[in-house]
mmCIF file of C-alpha atoms and ligand atoms in Angstrom:
data_model
loop_
_atom_site.group_PDB
_atom_site.id
_atom_site.type_symbol
_atom_site.label_atom_id
_atom_site.label_comp_id
_atom_site.label_asym_id
_atom_site.label_seq_id
_atom_site.Cartn_x
_atom_site.Cartn_y
_atom_site.Cartn_z
ATOM 1 C CA MET A 368 -17.176 -10.874 30.231
ATOM 2 C CA THR A 369 -16.339 -13.345 27.506
ATOM 3 C CA VAL A 370 -12.790 -14.057 26.459
ATOM 4 C CA ARG A 371 -12.172 -16.454 23.597
ATOM 5 C CA SER A 372 -8.763 -17.817 22.672
ATOM 6 C CA ILE A 373 -8.536 -19.373 19.220
ATOM 7 C CA ALA A 374 -5.464 -21.175 17.858
ATOM 8 C CA SER A 375 -4.480 -20.647 14.210
ATOM 9 C CA ALA A 376 -7.318 -18.200 13.625
ATOM 10 C CA PRO A 377 -8.008 -16.766 10.159
ATOM 11 C CA LEU A 378 -7.412 -12.998 10.191
ATOM 12 C CA ARG A 379 -10.107 -10.931 8.542
ATOM 13 C CA ASN A 380 -8.549 -8.361 6.201
ATOM 14 C CA THR A 381 -10.271 -6.425 3.426
ATOM 15 C CA PHE A 382 -7.319 -7.103 1.089
ATOM 16 C CA GLY A 383 -8.483 -10.710 1.128
ATOM 17 C CA VAL A 384 -4.936 -11.915 1.802
ATOM 18 C CA ASP A 385 -4.792 -15.422 3.227
ATOM 19 C CA ALA A 386 -3.557 -14.725 6.767
ATOM 20 C CA ARG A 387 -3.711 -16.327 10.177
ATOM 21 C CA ALA A 388 -2.779 -15.449 13.728
ATOM 22 C CA GLY A 389 -0.932 -18.150 15.683
ATOM 23 C CA ARG A 390 -3.450 -17.333 18.418
ATOM 24 C CA LEU A 391 -6.332 -14.838 18.442
ATOM 25 C CA ILE A 392 -7.708 -13.548 21.734
ATOM 26 C CA GLU A 393 -11.151 -11.976 21.535
ATOM 27 C CA THR A 394 -12.925 -10.131 24.297
ATOM 28 C CA ASP A 395 -16.229 -8.282 24.387
ATOM 29 C CA ASP A 396 -15.350 -6.325 27.522
ATOM 30 C CA ALA A 397 -12.457 -3.831 27.739
ATOM 31 C CA ASN A 398 -12.434 -4.390 31.514
ATOM 32 C CA ASP A 399 -10.861 -7.795 30.778
ATOM 33 C CA LEU A 400 -7.699 -6.113 29.506
ATOM 34 C CA PRO A 401 -5.833 -5.603 32.807
ATOM 35 C CA ALA A 402 -6.215 -9.304 33.691
ATOM 36 C CA LEU A 403 -5.302 -10.403 30.144
ATOM 37 C CA PHE A 404 -2.137 -8.280 30.067
ATOM 38 C CA ALA A 405 -1.201 -9.449 33.568
ATOM 39 C CA GLY A 406 -1.743 -13.078 32.542
ATOM 40 C CA GLU A 407 -1.914 -14.701 29.107
ATOM 41 C CA LEU A 408 -0.661 -11.584 27.278
ATOM 42 C CA ALA A 409 2.006 -10.512 29.803
ATOM 43 C CA GLY A 410 4.993 -9.047 27.956
ATOM 44 C CA ALA A 411 3.402 -9.746 24.565
ATOM 45 C CA SER A 412 2.747 -7.269 21.742
ATOM 46 C CA PRO A 413 -0.313 -8.732 20.048
ATOM 47 C CA LEU A 414 -1.499 -7.229 16.797
ATOM 48 C CA VAL A 415 -4.752 -5.447 17.614
ATOM 49 C CA VAL A 416 -7.224 -6.134 14.845
ATOM 50 C CA GLY A 417 -10.436 -4.262 14.100
ATOM 51 C CA GLY A 418 -12.110 -4.576 10.710
ATOM 52 C CA GLY A 419 -8.795 -5.414 9.026
ATOM 53 C CA SER A 420 -9.432 -2.615 6.540
ATOM 54 C CA ASN A 421 -6.145 -0.828 7.008
ATOM 55 C CA LEU A 422 -3.706 -3.728 7.166
ATOM 56 C CA LEU A 423 -1.396 -5.355 4.691
ATOM 57 C CA ILE A 424 -0.354 -8.643 6.271
ATOM 58 C CA VAL A 425 2.987 -9.660 4.800
ATOM 59 C CA GLU A 426 3.845 -12.157 7.544
ATOM 60 C CA ASN A 427 1.436 -13.870 9.898
ATOM 61 C CA PRO A 428 1.497 -12.480 13.442
ATOM 62 C CA ALA A 429 2.006 -14.919 16.311
ATOM 63 C CA LEU A 430 -0.623 -13.230 18.437
ATOM 64 C CA ALA A 431 -3.637 -11.037 17.698
ATOM 65 C CA LEU A 432 -6.211 -9.358 19.906
ATOM 66 C CA ALA A 433 -9.700 -8.233 18.944
ATOM 67 C CA LEU A 434 -12.006 -6.040 21.022
ATOM 68 C CA THR A 435 -15.539 -6.873 19.945
ATOM 69 C CA ALA A 436 -17.692 -4.699 22.262
ATOM 70 C CA SER A 437 -19.945 -2.454 20.173
ATOM 71 C CA THR A 438 -22.286 -0.456 22.390
ATOM 72 C CA ILE A 439 -23.288 3.060 21.328
ATOM 73 C CA ARG A 440 -24.789 5.541 23.804
ATOM 74 C CA VAL A 441 -25.346 9.245 24.326
ATOM 75 C CA VAL A 442 -23.309 10.231 27.387
ATOM 76 C CA ALA A 443 -24.083 13.978 27.570
ATOM 77 C CA GLU A 444 -26.695 16.287 26.043
ATOM 78 C CA HIS A 445 -26.005 19.978 25.416
ATOM 79 C CA ASP A 446 -28.132 22.678 23.756
ATOM 80 C CA ASP A 447 -26.743 22.297 20.273
ATOM 81 C CA HIS A 448 -24.754 19.053 20.447
ATOM 82 C CA ALA A 449 -24.371 15.787 22.288
ATOM 83 C CA ILE A 450 -21.474 13.560 23.269
ATOM 84 C CA VAL A 451 -21.939 10.120 21.735
ATOM 85 C CA ARG A 452 -19.710 7.246 22.866
ATOM 86 C CA ALA A 453 -19.067 4.076 20.888
ATOM 87 C CA ASP A 454 -17.033 1.025 21.851
ATOM 88 C CA ALA A 455 -13.958 0.296 19.733
ATOM 89 C CA GLY A 456 -15.496 -2.797 18.119
ATOM 90 C CA THR A 457 -18.441 -0.916 16.569
ATOM 91 C CA GLU A 458 -18.431 -1.090 12.753
ATOM 92 C CA TRP A 459 -17.686 2.429 11.524
ATOM 93 C CA HIS A 460 -20.411 2.741 8.880
ATOM 94 C CA ALA A 461 -23.048 1.193 11.164
ATOM 95 C CA PHE A 462 -22.081 3.864 13.702
ATOM 96 C CA VAL A 463 -22.414 6.671 11.138
ATOM 97 C CA LEU A 464 -25.896 5.377 10.211
ATOM 98 C CA TRP A 465 -26.856 5.183 13.917
ATOM 99 C CA THR A 466 -25.881 8.842 14.435
ATOM 100 C CA LEU A 467 -27.921 9.935 11.412
ATOM 101 C CA GLU A 468 -30.956 7.886 12.494
ATOM 102 C CA HIS A 469 -30.766 9.426 15.962
ATOM 103 C CA GLY A 470 -30.736 12.988 14.628
ATOM 104 C CA PHE A 471 -27.033 13.793 14.861
ATOM 105 C CA ALA A 472 -24.862 15.449 12.230
ATOM 106 C CA GLY A 473 -21.126 15.674 11.654
ATOM 107 C CA LEU A 474 -20.144 12.248 10.362
ATOM 108 C CA GLU A 475 -22.136 12.192 7.094
ATOM 109 C CA ASN A 476 -19.089 12.899 4.908
ATOM 110 C CA LEU A 477 -17.369 9.871 6.458
ATOM 111 C CA SER A 478 -20.069 7.404 5.351
ATOM 112 C CA LEU A 479 -19.157 3.962 4.020
ATOM 113 C CA ILE A 480 -15.542 3.921 5.205
ATOM 114 C CA PRO A 481 -14.674 0.311 6.085
ATOM 115 C CA GLY A 482 -13.286 -0.479 9.539
ATOM 116 C CA THR A 483 -14.165 -0.014 13.190
ATOM 117 C CA VAL A 484 -14.657 2.945 15.526
ATOM 118 C CA GLY A 485 -11.519 1.953 17.454
ATOM 119 C CA ALA A 486 -9.337 2.131 14.357
ATOM 120 C CA ALA A 487 -10.728 5.464 13.112
ATOM 121 C CA PRO A 488 -8.665 7.810 15.346
ATOM 122 C CA ILE A 489 -5.367 6.004 14.709
ATOM 123 C CA GLN A 490 -4.991 7.202 11.144
ATOM 124 C CA ASN A 491 -7.525 10.025 11.557
ATOM 125 C CA ILE A 492 -9.744 8.712 8.768
ATOM 126 C CA GLY A 493 -10.871 11.389 6.360
ATOM 127 C CA ALA A 494 -12.956 11.802 3.255
ATOM 128 C CA TYR A 495 -14.889 14.449 1.340
ATOM 129 C CA GLY A 496 -13.448 17.377 3.252
ATOM 130 C CA VAL A 497 -13.823 16.039 6.809
ATOM 131 C CA GLU A 498 -11.384 14.267 9.126
ATOM 132 C CA VAL A 499 -12.705 12.291 12.064
ATOM 133 C CA GLY A 500 -10.413 14.185 14.470
ATOM 134 C CA GLU A 501 -12.597 17.286 13.934
ATOM 135 C CA ARG A 502 -15.537 15.415 15.467
ATOM 136 C CA ILE A 503 -13.755 13.562 18.283
ATOM 137 C CA HIS A 504 -14.302 14.718 21.857
ATOM 138 C CA ALA A 505 -12.101 12.133 23.592
ATOM 139 C CA VAL A 506 -10.452 8.755 23.056
ATOM 140 C CA GLU A 507 -10.405 6.122 25.799
ATOM 141 C CA VAL A 508 -7.331 3.899 25.842
ATOM 142 C CA PHE A 509 -5.751 1.060 27.762
ATOM 143 C CA GLU A 510 -2.008 1.406 28.331
ATOM 144 C CA ARG A 511 -0.469 -2.024 27.974
ATOM 145 C CA ALA A 512 2.698 -1.564 30.026
ATOM 146 C CA THR A 513 1.006 -0.086 33.099
ATOM 147 C CA GLY A 514 -2.300 -1.945 32.819
ATOM 148 C CA THR A 515 -4.237 1.314 33.304
ATOM 149 C CA PHE A 516 -6.984 3.169 31.430
ATOM 150 C CA HIS A 517 -6.629 6.793 30.249
ATOM 151 C CA ARG A 518 -8.702 9.365 28.442
ATOM 152 C CA PHE A 519 -7.156 11.619 25.777
ATOM 153 C CA ASP A 520 -9.012 14.803 24.904
ATOM 154 C CA ALA A 521 -8.970 15.781 21.231
ATOM 155 C CA ALA A 522 -5.951 18.098 21.599
ATOM 156 C CA ALA A 523 -3.878 15.349 23.234
ATOM 157 C CA CYS A 524 -4.578 13.070 20.235
ATOM 158 C CA ALA A 525 -2.469 15.397 17.980
ATOM 159 C CA PHE A 526 -4.598 14.728 14.918
ATOM 160 C CA ALA A 527 -3.073 15.582 11.542
ATOM 161 C CA TYR A 528 -3.538 14.303 7.971
ATOM 162 C CA ARG A 529 -3.826 10.497 8.350
ATOM 163 C CA ASP A 530 -1.924 10.792 11.616
ATOM 164 C CA SER A 531 -2.354 10.874 15.405
ATOM 165 C CA VAL A 532 -0.408 10.253 18.594
ATOM 166 C CA PHE A 533 -1.699 6.647 18.528
ATOM 167 C CA LYS A 534 -0.147 5.908 15.150
ATOM 168 C CA HIS A 535 3.289 6.597 16.626
ATOM 169 C CA ASP A 536 2.694 4.468 19.713
ATOM 170 C CA LEU A 537 0.832 1.458 18.355
ATOM 171 C CA ASP A 538 2.320 -0.898 20.908
ATOM 172 C CA ARG A 539 1.647 1.367 23.855
ATOM 173 C CA TYR A 540 -2.061 2.192 23.707
ATOM 174 C CA LEU A 541 -5.085 0.173 22.808
ATOM 175 C CA ILE A 542 -8.176 2.206 21.939
ATOM 176 C CA THR A 543 -11.206 0.930 23.841
ATOM 177 C CA ALA A 544 -13.870 3.559 23.016
ATOM 178 C CA VAL A 545 -14.286 6.922 21.306
ATOM 179 C CA GLU A 546 -16.472 9.894 22.256
ATOM 180 C CA PHE A 547 -17.737 12.192 19.508
ATOM 181 C CA ALA A 548 -19.136 15.733 19.835
ATOM 182 C CA LEU A 549 -21.983 15.820 17.323
ATOM 183 C CA PRO A 550 -24.364 18.704 16.549
ATOM 184 C CA HIS A 551 -28.097 18.019 16.519
ATOM 185 C CA ALA A 552 -29.200 17.843 12.889
ATOM 186 C CA ALA A 553 -32.423 19.749 13.691
ATOM 187 C CA SER A 554 -30.556 22.872 14.826
ATOM 188 C CA LEU A 555 -27.757 22.687 12.260
ATOM 189 C CA ALA A 556 -27.207 25.759 10.079
ATOM 190 C CA PRO A 557 -27.173 24.673 6.401
ATOM 191 C CA SER A 558 -23.763 26.372 6.077
ATOM 192 C CA ALA A 559 -22.339 23.846 8.577
ATOM 193 C CA LEU A 560 -22.625 21.058 5.983
ATOM 194 C CA LYS A 561 -19.373 20.382 4.118
ATOM 195 C CA LEU A 562 -20.316 20.321 0.465
ATOM 196 C CA ASP A 563 -17.285 21.810 -1.230
ATOM 197 C CA TYR A 564 -15.281 18.669 -1.902
ATOM 198 C CA ALA A 565 -15.354 17.848 -5.606
ATOM 199 C CA GLY A 566 -18.392 15.866 -6.612
ATOM 200 C CA ILE A 567 -20.721 16.337 -3.627
ATOM 201 C CA ARG A 568 -22.758 19.223 -5.017
ATOM 202 C CA ASP A 569 -23.089 17.531 -8.415
ATOM 203 C CA GLU A 570 -24.173 14.293 -6.774
ATOM 204 C CA LEU A 571 -26.807 16.127 -4.691
ATOM 205 C CA ALA A 572 -28.039 17.898 -7.836
ATOM 206 C CA ALA A 573 -28.269 14.567 -9.673
ATOM 207 C CA MET A 574 -30.299 13.229 -6.731
ATOM 208 C CA GLY A 575 -32.687 16.185 -7.136
ATOM 209 C CA VAL A 576 -31.829 17.581 -3.676
ATOM 210 C CA ASP A 577 -31.780 21.356 -3.396
ATOM 211 C CA ALA A 578 -31.921 21.691 0.417
ATOM 212 C CA PRO A 579 -29.329 19.164 1.605
ATOM 213 C CA ASP A 580 -29.308 17.791 5.150
ATOM 214 C CA PRO A 581 -26.925 15.329 6.852
ATOM 215 C CA ARG A 582 -28.857 12.306 5.577
ATOM 216 C CA THR A 583 -28.870 13.406 1.934
ATOM 217 C CA VAL A 584 -25.178 14.329 2.157
ATOM 218 C CA ALA A 585 -24.504 10.812 3.476
ATOM 219 C CA GLU A 586 -26.446 9.373 0.516
ATOM 220 C CA ALA A 587 -24.407 11.497 -1.897
ATOM 221 C CA VAL A 588 -21.120 10.340 -0.331
ATOM 222 C CA ILE A 589 -22.280 6.714 -0.442
ATOM 223 C CA GLY A 590 -23.157 7.114 -4.123
ATOM 224 C CA LEU A 591 -19.801 8.692 -4.934
ATOM 225 C CA ARG A 592 -17.799 6.085 -3.016
ATOM 226 C CA ARG A 593 -19.715 3.189 -4.614
ATOM 227 C CA ARG A 594 -18.886 4.542 -8.043
ATOM 228 C CA LYS A 595 -15.307 5.666 -7.433
ATOM 229 C CA LEU A 596 -13.875 3.004 -5.153
ATOM 230 C CA PRO A 597 -13.859 -0.775 -5.576
ATOM 231 C CA ASP A 598 -16.007 -2.653 -3.027
ATOM 232 C CA PRO A 599 -13.778 -4.833 -0.777
ATOM 233 C CA ALA A 600 -16.585 -7.432 -0.719
ATOM 234 C CA VAL A 601 -16.054 -7.860 -4.483
ATOM 235 C CA VAL A 602 -12.330 -7.263 -4.936
ATOM 236 C CA GLY A 603 -9.850 -7.170 -2.047
ATOM 237 C CA ASN A 604 -8.483 -3.705 -1.247
ATOM 238 C CA ALA A 605 -7.671 -1.370 1.632
ATOM 239 C CA GLY A 606 -8.907 1.905 0.138
ATOM 240 C CA SER A 607 -6.186 4.395 -0.706
ATOM 241 C CA PHE A 608 -2.920 2.485 -0.530
ATOM 242 C CA PHE A 609 -0.759 5.622 -0.540
ATOM 243 C CA LYS A 610 -1.100 8.867 1.364
ATOM 244 C CA ASN A 611 -1.196 12.051 -0.655
ATOM 245 C CA PRO A 612 2.384 13.360 -0.342
ATOM 246 C CA ILE A 613 3.087 16.681 1.324
ATOM 247 C CA VAL A 614 5.920 18.598 -0.353
ATOM 248 C CA PRO A 615 7.511 22.046 0.080
ATOM 249 C CA LEU A 616 5.601 24.851 -1.669
ATOM 250 C CA ALA A 617 8.474 25.510 -4.107
ATOM 251 C CA GLN A 618 8.505 21.871 -5.237
ATOM 252 C CA ALA A 619 4.719 21.911 -5.710
ATOM 253 C CA GLU A 620 4.994 25.064 -7.819
ATOM 254 C CA ALA A 621 7.784 23.615 -9.961
ATOM 255 C CA LEU A 622 5.793 20.421 -10.561
ATOM 256 C CA LEU A 623 2.671 22.420 -11.383
ATOM 257 C CA ALA A 624 4.559 24.521 -13.925
ATOM 258 C CA GLU A 625 5.606 21.331 -15.711
ATOM 259 C CA HIS A 626 2.311 19.433 -15.195
ATOM 260 C CA PRO A 627 -0.574 21.944 -15.092
ATOM 261 C CA GLN A 628 -3.165 19.171 -14.523
ATOM 262 C CA LEU A 629 -1.574 17.928 -11.298
ATOM 263 C CA PRO A 630 -4.119 18.438 -8.469
ATOM 264 C CA VAL A 631 -2.439 20.422 -5.667
ATOM 265 C CA PHE A 632 -4.304 20.876 -2.385
ATOM 266 C CA ARG A 633 -3.928 23.433 0.386
ATOM 267 C CA GLY A 634 -4.414 22.573 4.032
ATOM 268 C CA ALA A 635 -0.903 21.380 4.787
ATOM 269 C CA GLY A 636 0.368 24.720 6.133
ATOM 270 C CA ASP A 637 1.543 27.839 4.274
ATOM 271 C CA ASP A 638 4.900 26.462 3.200
ATOM 272 C CA SER A 639 3.781 23.106 1.900
ATOM 273 C CA ARG A 640 1.203 21.565 -0.386
ATOM 274 C CA LYS A 641 -0.459 18.180 -0.636
ATOM 275 C CA LEU A 642 -0.276 16.526 -4.056
ATOM 276 C CA SER A 643 -2.651 13.975 -5.529
ATOM 277 C CA ALA A 644 -0.875 10.618 -5.314
ATOM 278 C CA ALA A 645 -3.583 9.145 -7.553
ATOM 279 C CA TRP A 646 -2.679 11.556 -10.342
ATOM 280 C CA LEU A 647 1.065 10.853 -10.021
ATOM 281 C CA ILE A 648 0.479 7.068 -10.146
ATOM 282 C CA ASP A 649 -1.985 7.399 -13.004
ATOM 283 C CA ALA A 650 0.530 9.517 -14.950
ATOM 284 C CA CYS A 651 3.092 6.725 -14.557
ATOM 285 C CA GLY A 652 0.646 4.404 -16.325
ATOM 286 C CA TRP A 653 -0.161 2.136 -13.382
ATOM 287 C CA LYS A 654 -3.948 2.487 -13.280
ATOM 288 C CA GLY A 655 -5.659 -0.829 -14.042
ATOM 289 C CA ARG A 656 -2.355 -2.698 -14.408
ATOM 290 C CA ARG A 657 -1.681 -6.128 -12.949
ATOM 291 C CA SER A 658 1.602 -7.406 -11.593
ATOM 292 C CA ASP A 659 3.354 -9.910 -13.870
ATOM 293 C CA THR A 660 5.076 -11.680 -10.990
ATOM 294 C CA GLY A 661 3.859 -14.298 -8.490
ATOM 295 C CA SER A 662 0.164 -15.150 -8.747
ATOM 296 C CA GLY A 663 -0.389 -12.191 -11.083
ATOM 297 C CA ASP A 664 -3.340 -11.201 -8.895
ATOM 298 C CA ALA A 665 -1.853 -8.062 -7.348
ATOM 299 C CA GLY A 666 -2.900 -4.984 -9.281
ATOM 300 C CA VAL A 667 -3.976 -1.359 -9.361
ATOM 301 C CA SER A 668 -7.699 -0.686 -9.498
ATOM 302 C CA GLU A 669 -9.182 0.338 -12.843
ATOM 303 C CA GLN A 670 -11.479 2.684 -10.929
ATOM 304 C CA HIS A 671 -8.891 4.561 -8.869
ATOM 305 C CA ALA A 672 -5.119 4.716 -9.255
ATOM 306 C CA LEU A 673 -4.567 5.043 -5.486
ATOM 307 C CA VAL A 674 -6.156 1.694 -4.689
ATOM 308 C CA LEU A 675 -4.182 -1.553 -4.861
ATOM 309 C CA VAL A 676 -6.370 -4.601 -5.388
ATOM 310 C CA ASN A 677 -6.122 -8.339 -4.862
ATOM 311 C CA HIS A 678 -7.802 -10.070 -7.805
ATOM 312 C CA GLY A 679 -7.816 -13.350 -5.878
ATOM 313 C CA ARG A 680 -4.710 -15.086 -4.692
ATOM 314 C CA ALA A 681 -2.229 -12.241 -4.219
ATOM 315 C CA SER A 682 -0.092 -12.532 -1.096
ATOM 316 C CA GLY A 683 0.801 -9.617 1.142
ATOM 317 C CA ALA A 684 4.380 -9.811 -0.152
ATOM 318 C CA GLU A 685 3.209 -9.553 -3.792
ATOM 319 C CA LEU A 686 1.079 -6.503 -2.998
ATOM 320 C CA LEU A 687 3.985 -4.905 -1.160
ATOM 321 C CA ASP A 688 6.337 -5.613 -4.051
ATOM 322 C CA LEU A 689 3.885 -3.963 -6.466
ATOM 323 C CA ALA A 690 3.565 -0.957 -4.146
ATOM 324 C CA ARG A 691 7.355 -0.545 -4.082
ATOM 325 C CA ARG A 692 7.556 -0.630 -7.874
ATOM 326 C CA ILE A 693 4.862 2.035 -8.121
ATOM 327 C CA ALA A 694 6.577 4.245 -5.522
ATOM 328 C CA ASP A 695 9.927 3.842 -7.327
ATOM 329 C CA ASP A 696 8.344 4.984 -10.601
ATOM 330 C CA VAL A 697 6.735 8.033 -8.982
ATOM 331 C CA GLN A 698 10.049 8.887 -7.323
ATOM 332 C CA SER A 699 12.091 8.671 -10.508
ATOM 333 C CA ARG A 700 9.548 10.422 -12.737
ATOM 334 C CA PHE A 701 8.451 13.237 -10.378
ATOM 335 C CA GLY A 702 11.027 13.246 -7.541
ATOM 336 C CA VAL A 703 8.253 12.707 -5.003
ATOM 337 C CA ALA A 704 8.280 10.029 -2.295
ATOM 338 C CA ILE A 705 4.923 8.381 -1.661
ATOM 339 C CA GLU A 706 4.245 6.273 1.413
ATOM 340 C CA PRO A 707 1.703 3.590 2.223
ATOM 341 C CA GLU A 708 -1.358 4.468 4.220
ATOM 342 C CA PRO A 709 -2.205 0.979 5.590
ATOM 343 C CA ARG A 710 -0.179 -0.585 8.351
ATOM 344 C CA LEU A 711 2.308 -3.199 7.135
ATOM 345 C CA ILE A 712 2.464 -6.327 9.300
ATOM 346 C CA GLY A 713 5.741 -8.231 9.185
ATOM 347 C CA ALA A 714 7.478 -5.736 6.879
ATOM 348 C CA HIS A 715 8.844 -2.214 6.810
ATOM 349 C CA TRP A 716 8.435 0.287 4.002
HETATM 350 N N1 EPU B 513 -7.137 11.026 -9.879
HETATM 351 C C1 EPU B 513 -6.438 10.539 -10.960
HETATM 352 N N2 EPU B 513 -6.577 9.227 -11.278
HETATM 353 C C2 EPU B 513 -7.373 8.393 -10.570
HETATM 354 C C3 EPU B 513 -8.084 8.898 -9.465
HETATM 355 C C4 EPU B 513 -7.942 10.228 -9.136
HETATM 356 O O1 EPU B 513 -5.711 11.274 -11.630
HETATM 357 O O2 EPU B 513 -7.441 7.207 -10.900
HETATM 358 C C5 EPU B 513 -6.955 12.464 -9.543
HETATM 359 C C6 EPU B 513 -8.111 13.287 -10.014
HETATM 360 O O3 EPU B 513 -7.601 14.487 -10.540
HETATM 361 C C7 EPU B 513 -8.903 13.578 -8.764
HETATM 362 C C8 EPU B 513 -7.790 13.605 -7.709
HETATM 363 O O4 EPU B 513 -6.884 12.598 -8.133
HETATM 364 O O5 EPU B 513 -9.550 14.796 -8.818
HETATM 365 C C9 EPU B 513 -8.261 13.313 -6.313
HETATM 366 O O6 EPU B 513 -8.992 12.063 -6.295
HETATM 367 P P1 EPU B 513 -10.052 11.752 -5.151
HETATM 368 O O7 EPU B 513 -11.069 12.828 -5.075
HETATM 369 O O8 EPU B 513 -10.545 10.360 -5.329
HETATM 370 O O9 EPU B 513 -9.218 11.880 -3.808
HETATM 371 P P2 EPU B 513 -7.845 11.233 -3.337
HETATM 372 O O10 EPU B 513 -6.971 12.355 -2.900
HETATM 373 O O11 EPU B 513 -7.291 10.295 -4.335
HETATM 374 C C10 EPU B 513 -8.624 11.096 -0.835
HETATM 375 C C11 EPU B 513 -8.555 10.097 0.265
HETATM 376 C C12 EPU B 513 -9.680 9.073 0.125
HETATM 377 C C13 EPU B 513 -11.006 9.793 0.143
HETATM 378 C C14 EPU B 513 -11.013 10.815 -1.012
HETATM 379 C C15 EPU B 513 -12.272 11.642 -1.021
HETATM 380 C C16 EPU B 513 -6.180 9.912 0.854
HETATM 381 C C17 EPU B 513 -4.961 9.056 0.810
HETATM 382 N N3 EPU B 513 -7.269 9.402 0.246
HETATM 383 O O12 EPU B 513 -8.334 10.395 -2.041
HETATM 384 O O13 EPU B 513 -9.614 8.224 1.258
HETATM 385 O O14 EPU B 513 -12.099 8.917 -0.010
HETATM 386 O O15 EPU B 513 -9.902 11.718 -0.855
HETATM 387 O O16 EPU B 513 -12.255 12.532 0.034
HETATM 388 O O17 EPU B 513 -6.150 10.993 1.444
HETATM 389 C C18 EPU B 513 -8.724 6.155 2.041
HETATM 390 O O18 EPU B 513 -8.047 6.835 2.826
HETATM 391 O O19 EPU B 513 -8.687 4.894 2.033
HETATM 392 C C19 EPU B 513 -9.598 6.844 1.089
HETATM 393 C C20 EPU B 513 -10.286 6.195 0.150
#
């Protein structure tokens, strides 16, 4: 076990906001947690940080905790699938590549999402027609107040669109590892691949692939994401800043009658529909715009209207202010409330 305690530690965040934790505790062994929460962290609510890809830090936290263990192993083999376990600190995309290299399928559509395995269940990361909750077998957690470990099966995680039981109890549970149920690629029926999300089939065709497999689907998703979304290594961002809003069916129909181009998605139950937040923001003229207040470095990506970007020196507060102005515009123009997807630190929406 190795525990490190670092005063005034820079906090990694893909928005590239200048942020620090008063103290950062790092451990590479989840078994250290009971002693830490009985000692140095007793009664504290440290911010648990993973890859920092889903955070907007508006105010510096006093205390942060990072779990850095990153072991991946197969814990059970079955005829057509295996249970693969990864520690919370494993980089998400490195994990997806590991599963593909070891002959597993199921995570290919979730390629290239920034962040860690431990963060993935919290907001039930999703892309290109797949949500991670569909592939999760169990989530291992540490309960801070009682100092005990628990295991949630997939049903107990209550996964929904960008939501889970963990998101509502961020201070209660700390995710230490995740188990995935993944089919063997070799025995996968071609119809099990998810290719229907806009763009995947075209991308595969452009790659010259006519018999797709999990690896080529991953390549297609990587190609699409590289083109459509700004790279956080080049310009700070946290992916989609807003969730796609879910509205009553009647409201979706009324909006569609007035705006026939508005993308409206099913999958939110019979009586409601999910709307494209990107389209609503784009229609309000925000795509590619930069804030004219503060450093002037907070903006909306030119590539995708749903992505807020930090062109350099934007603070968390400037990005939040821009987000509020965008949401106000969407509300007054379309009567639809949009909400942030990333977690706000030191501020409420
Ligand atoms: N659109 C615009 N303007 C834009 C971009 C998109 O009008 O600038 C419209 C287009 O009509 C497009 C539609 O919005 O067809 C949907 O766009 P896209 O396919 O990019 O999907 P999204 O709903 O905007 C969601 C996820 C993404 C995920 C993609 C692909 C959310 C909040 N976002 O975006 O997830 O990669 O689908 O599956 O659900 C993330 O969560 O950080 C993220 C990037």
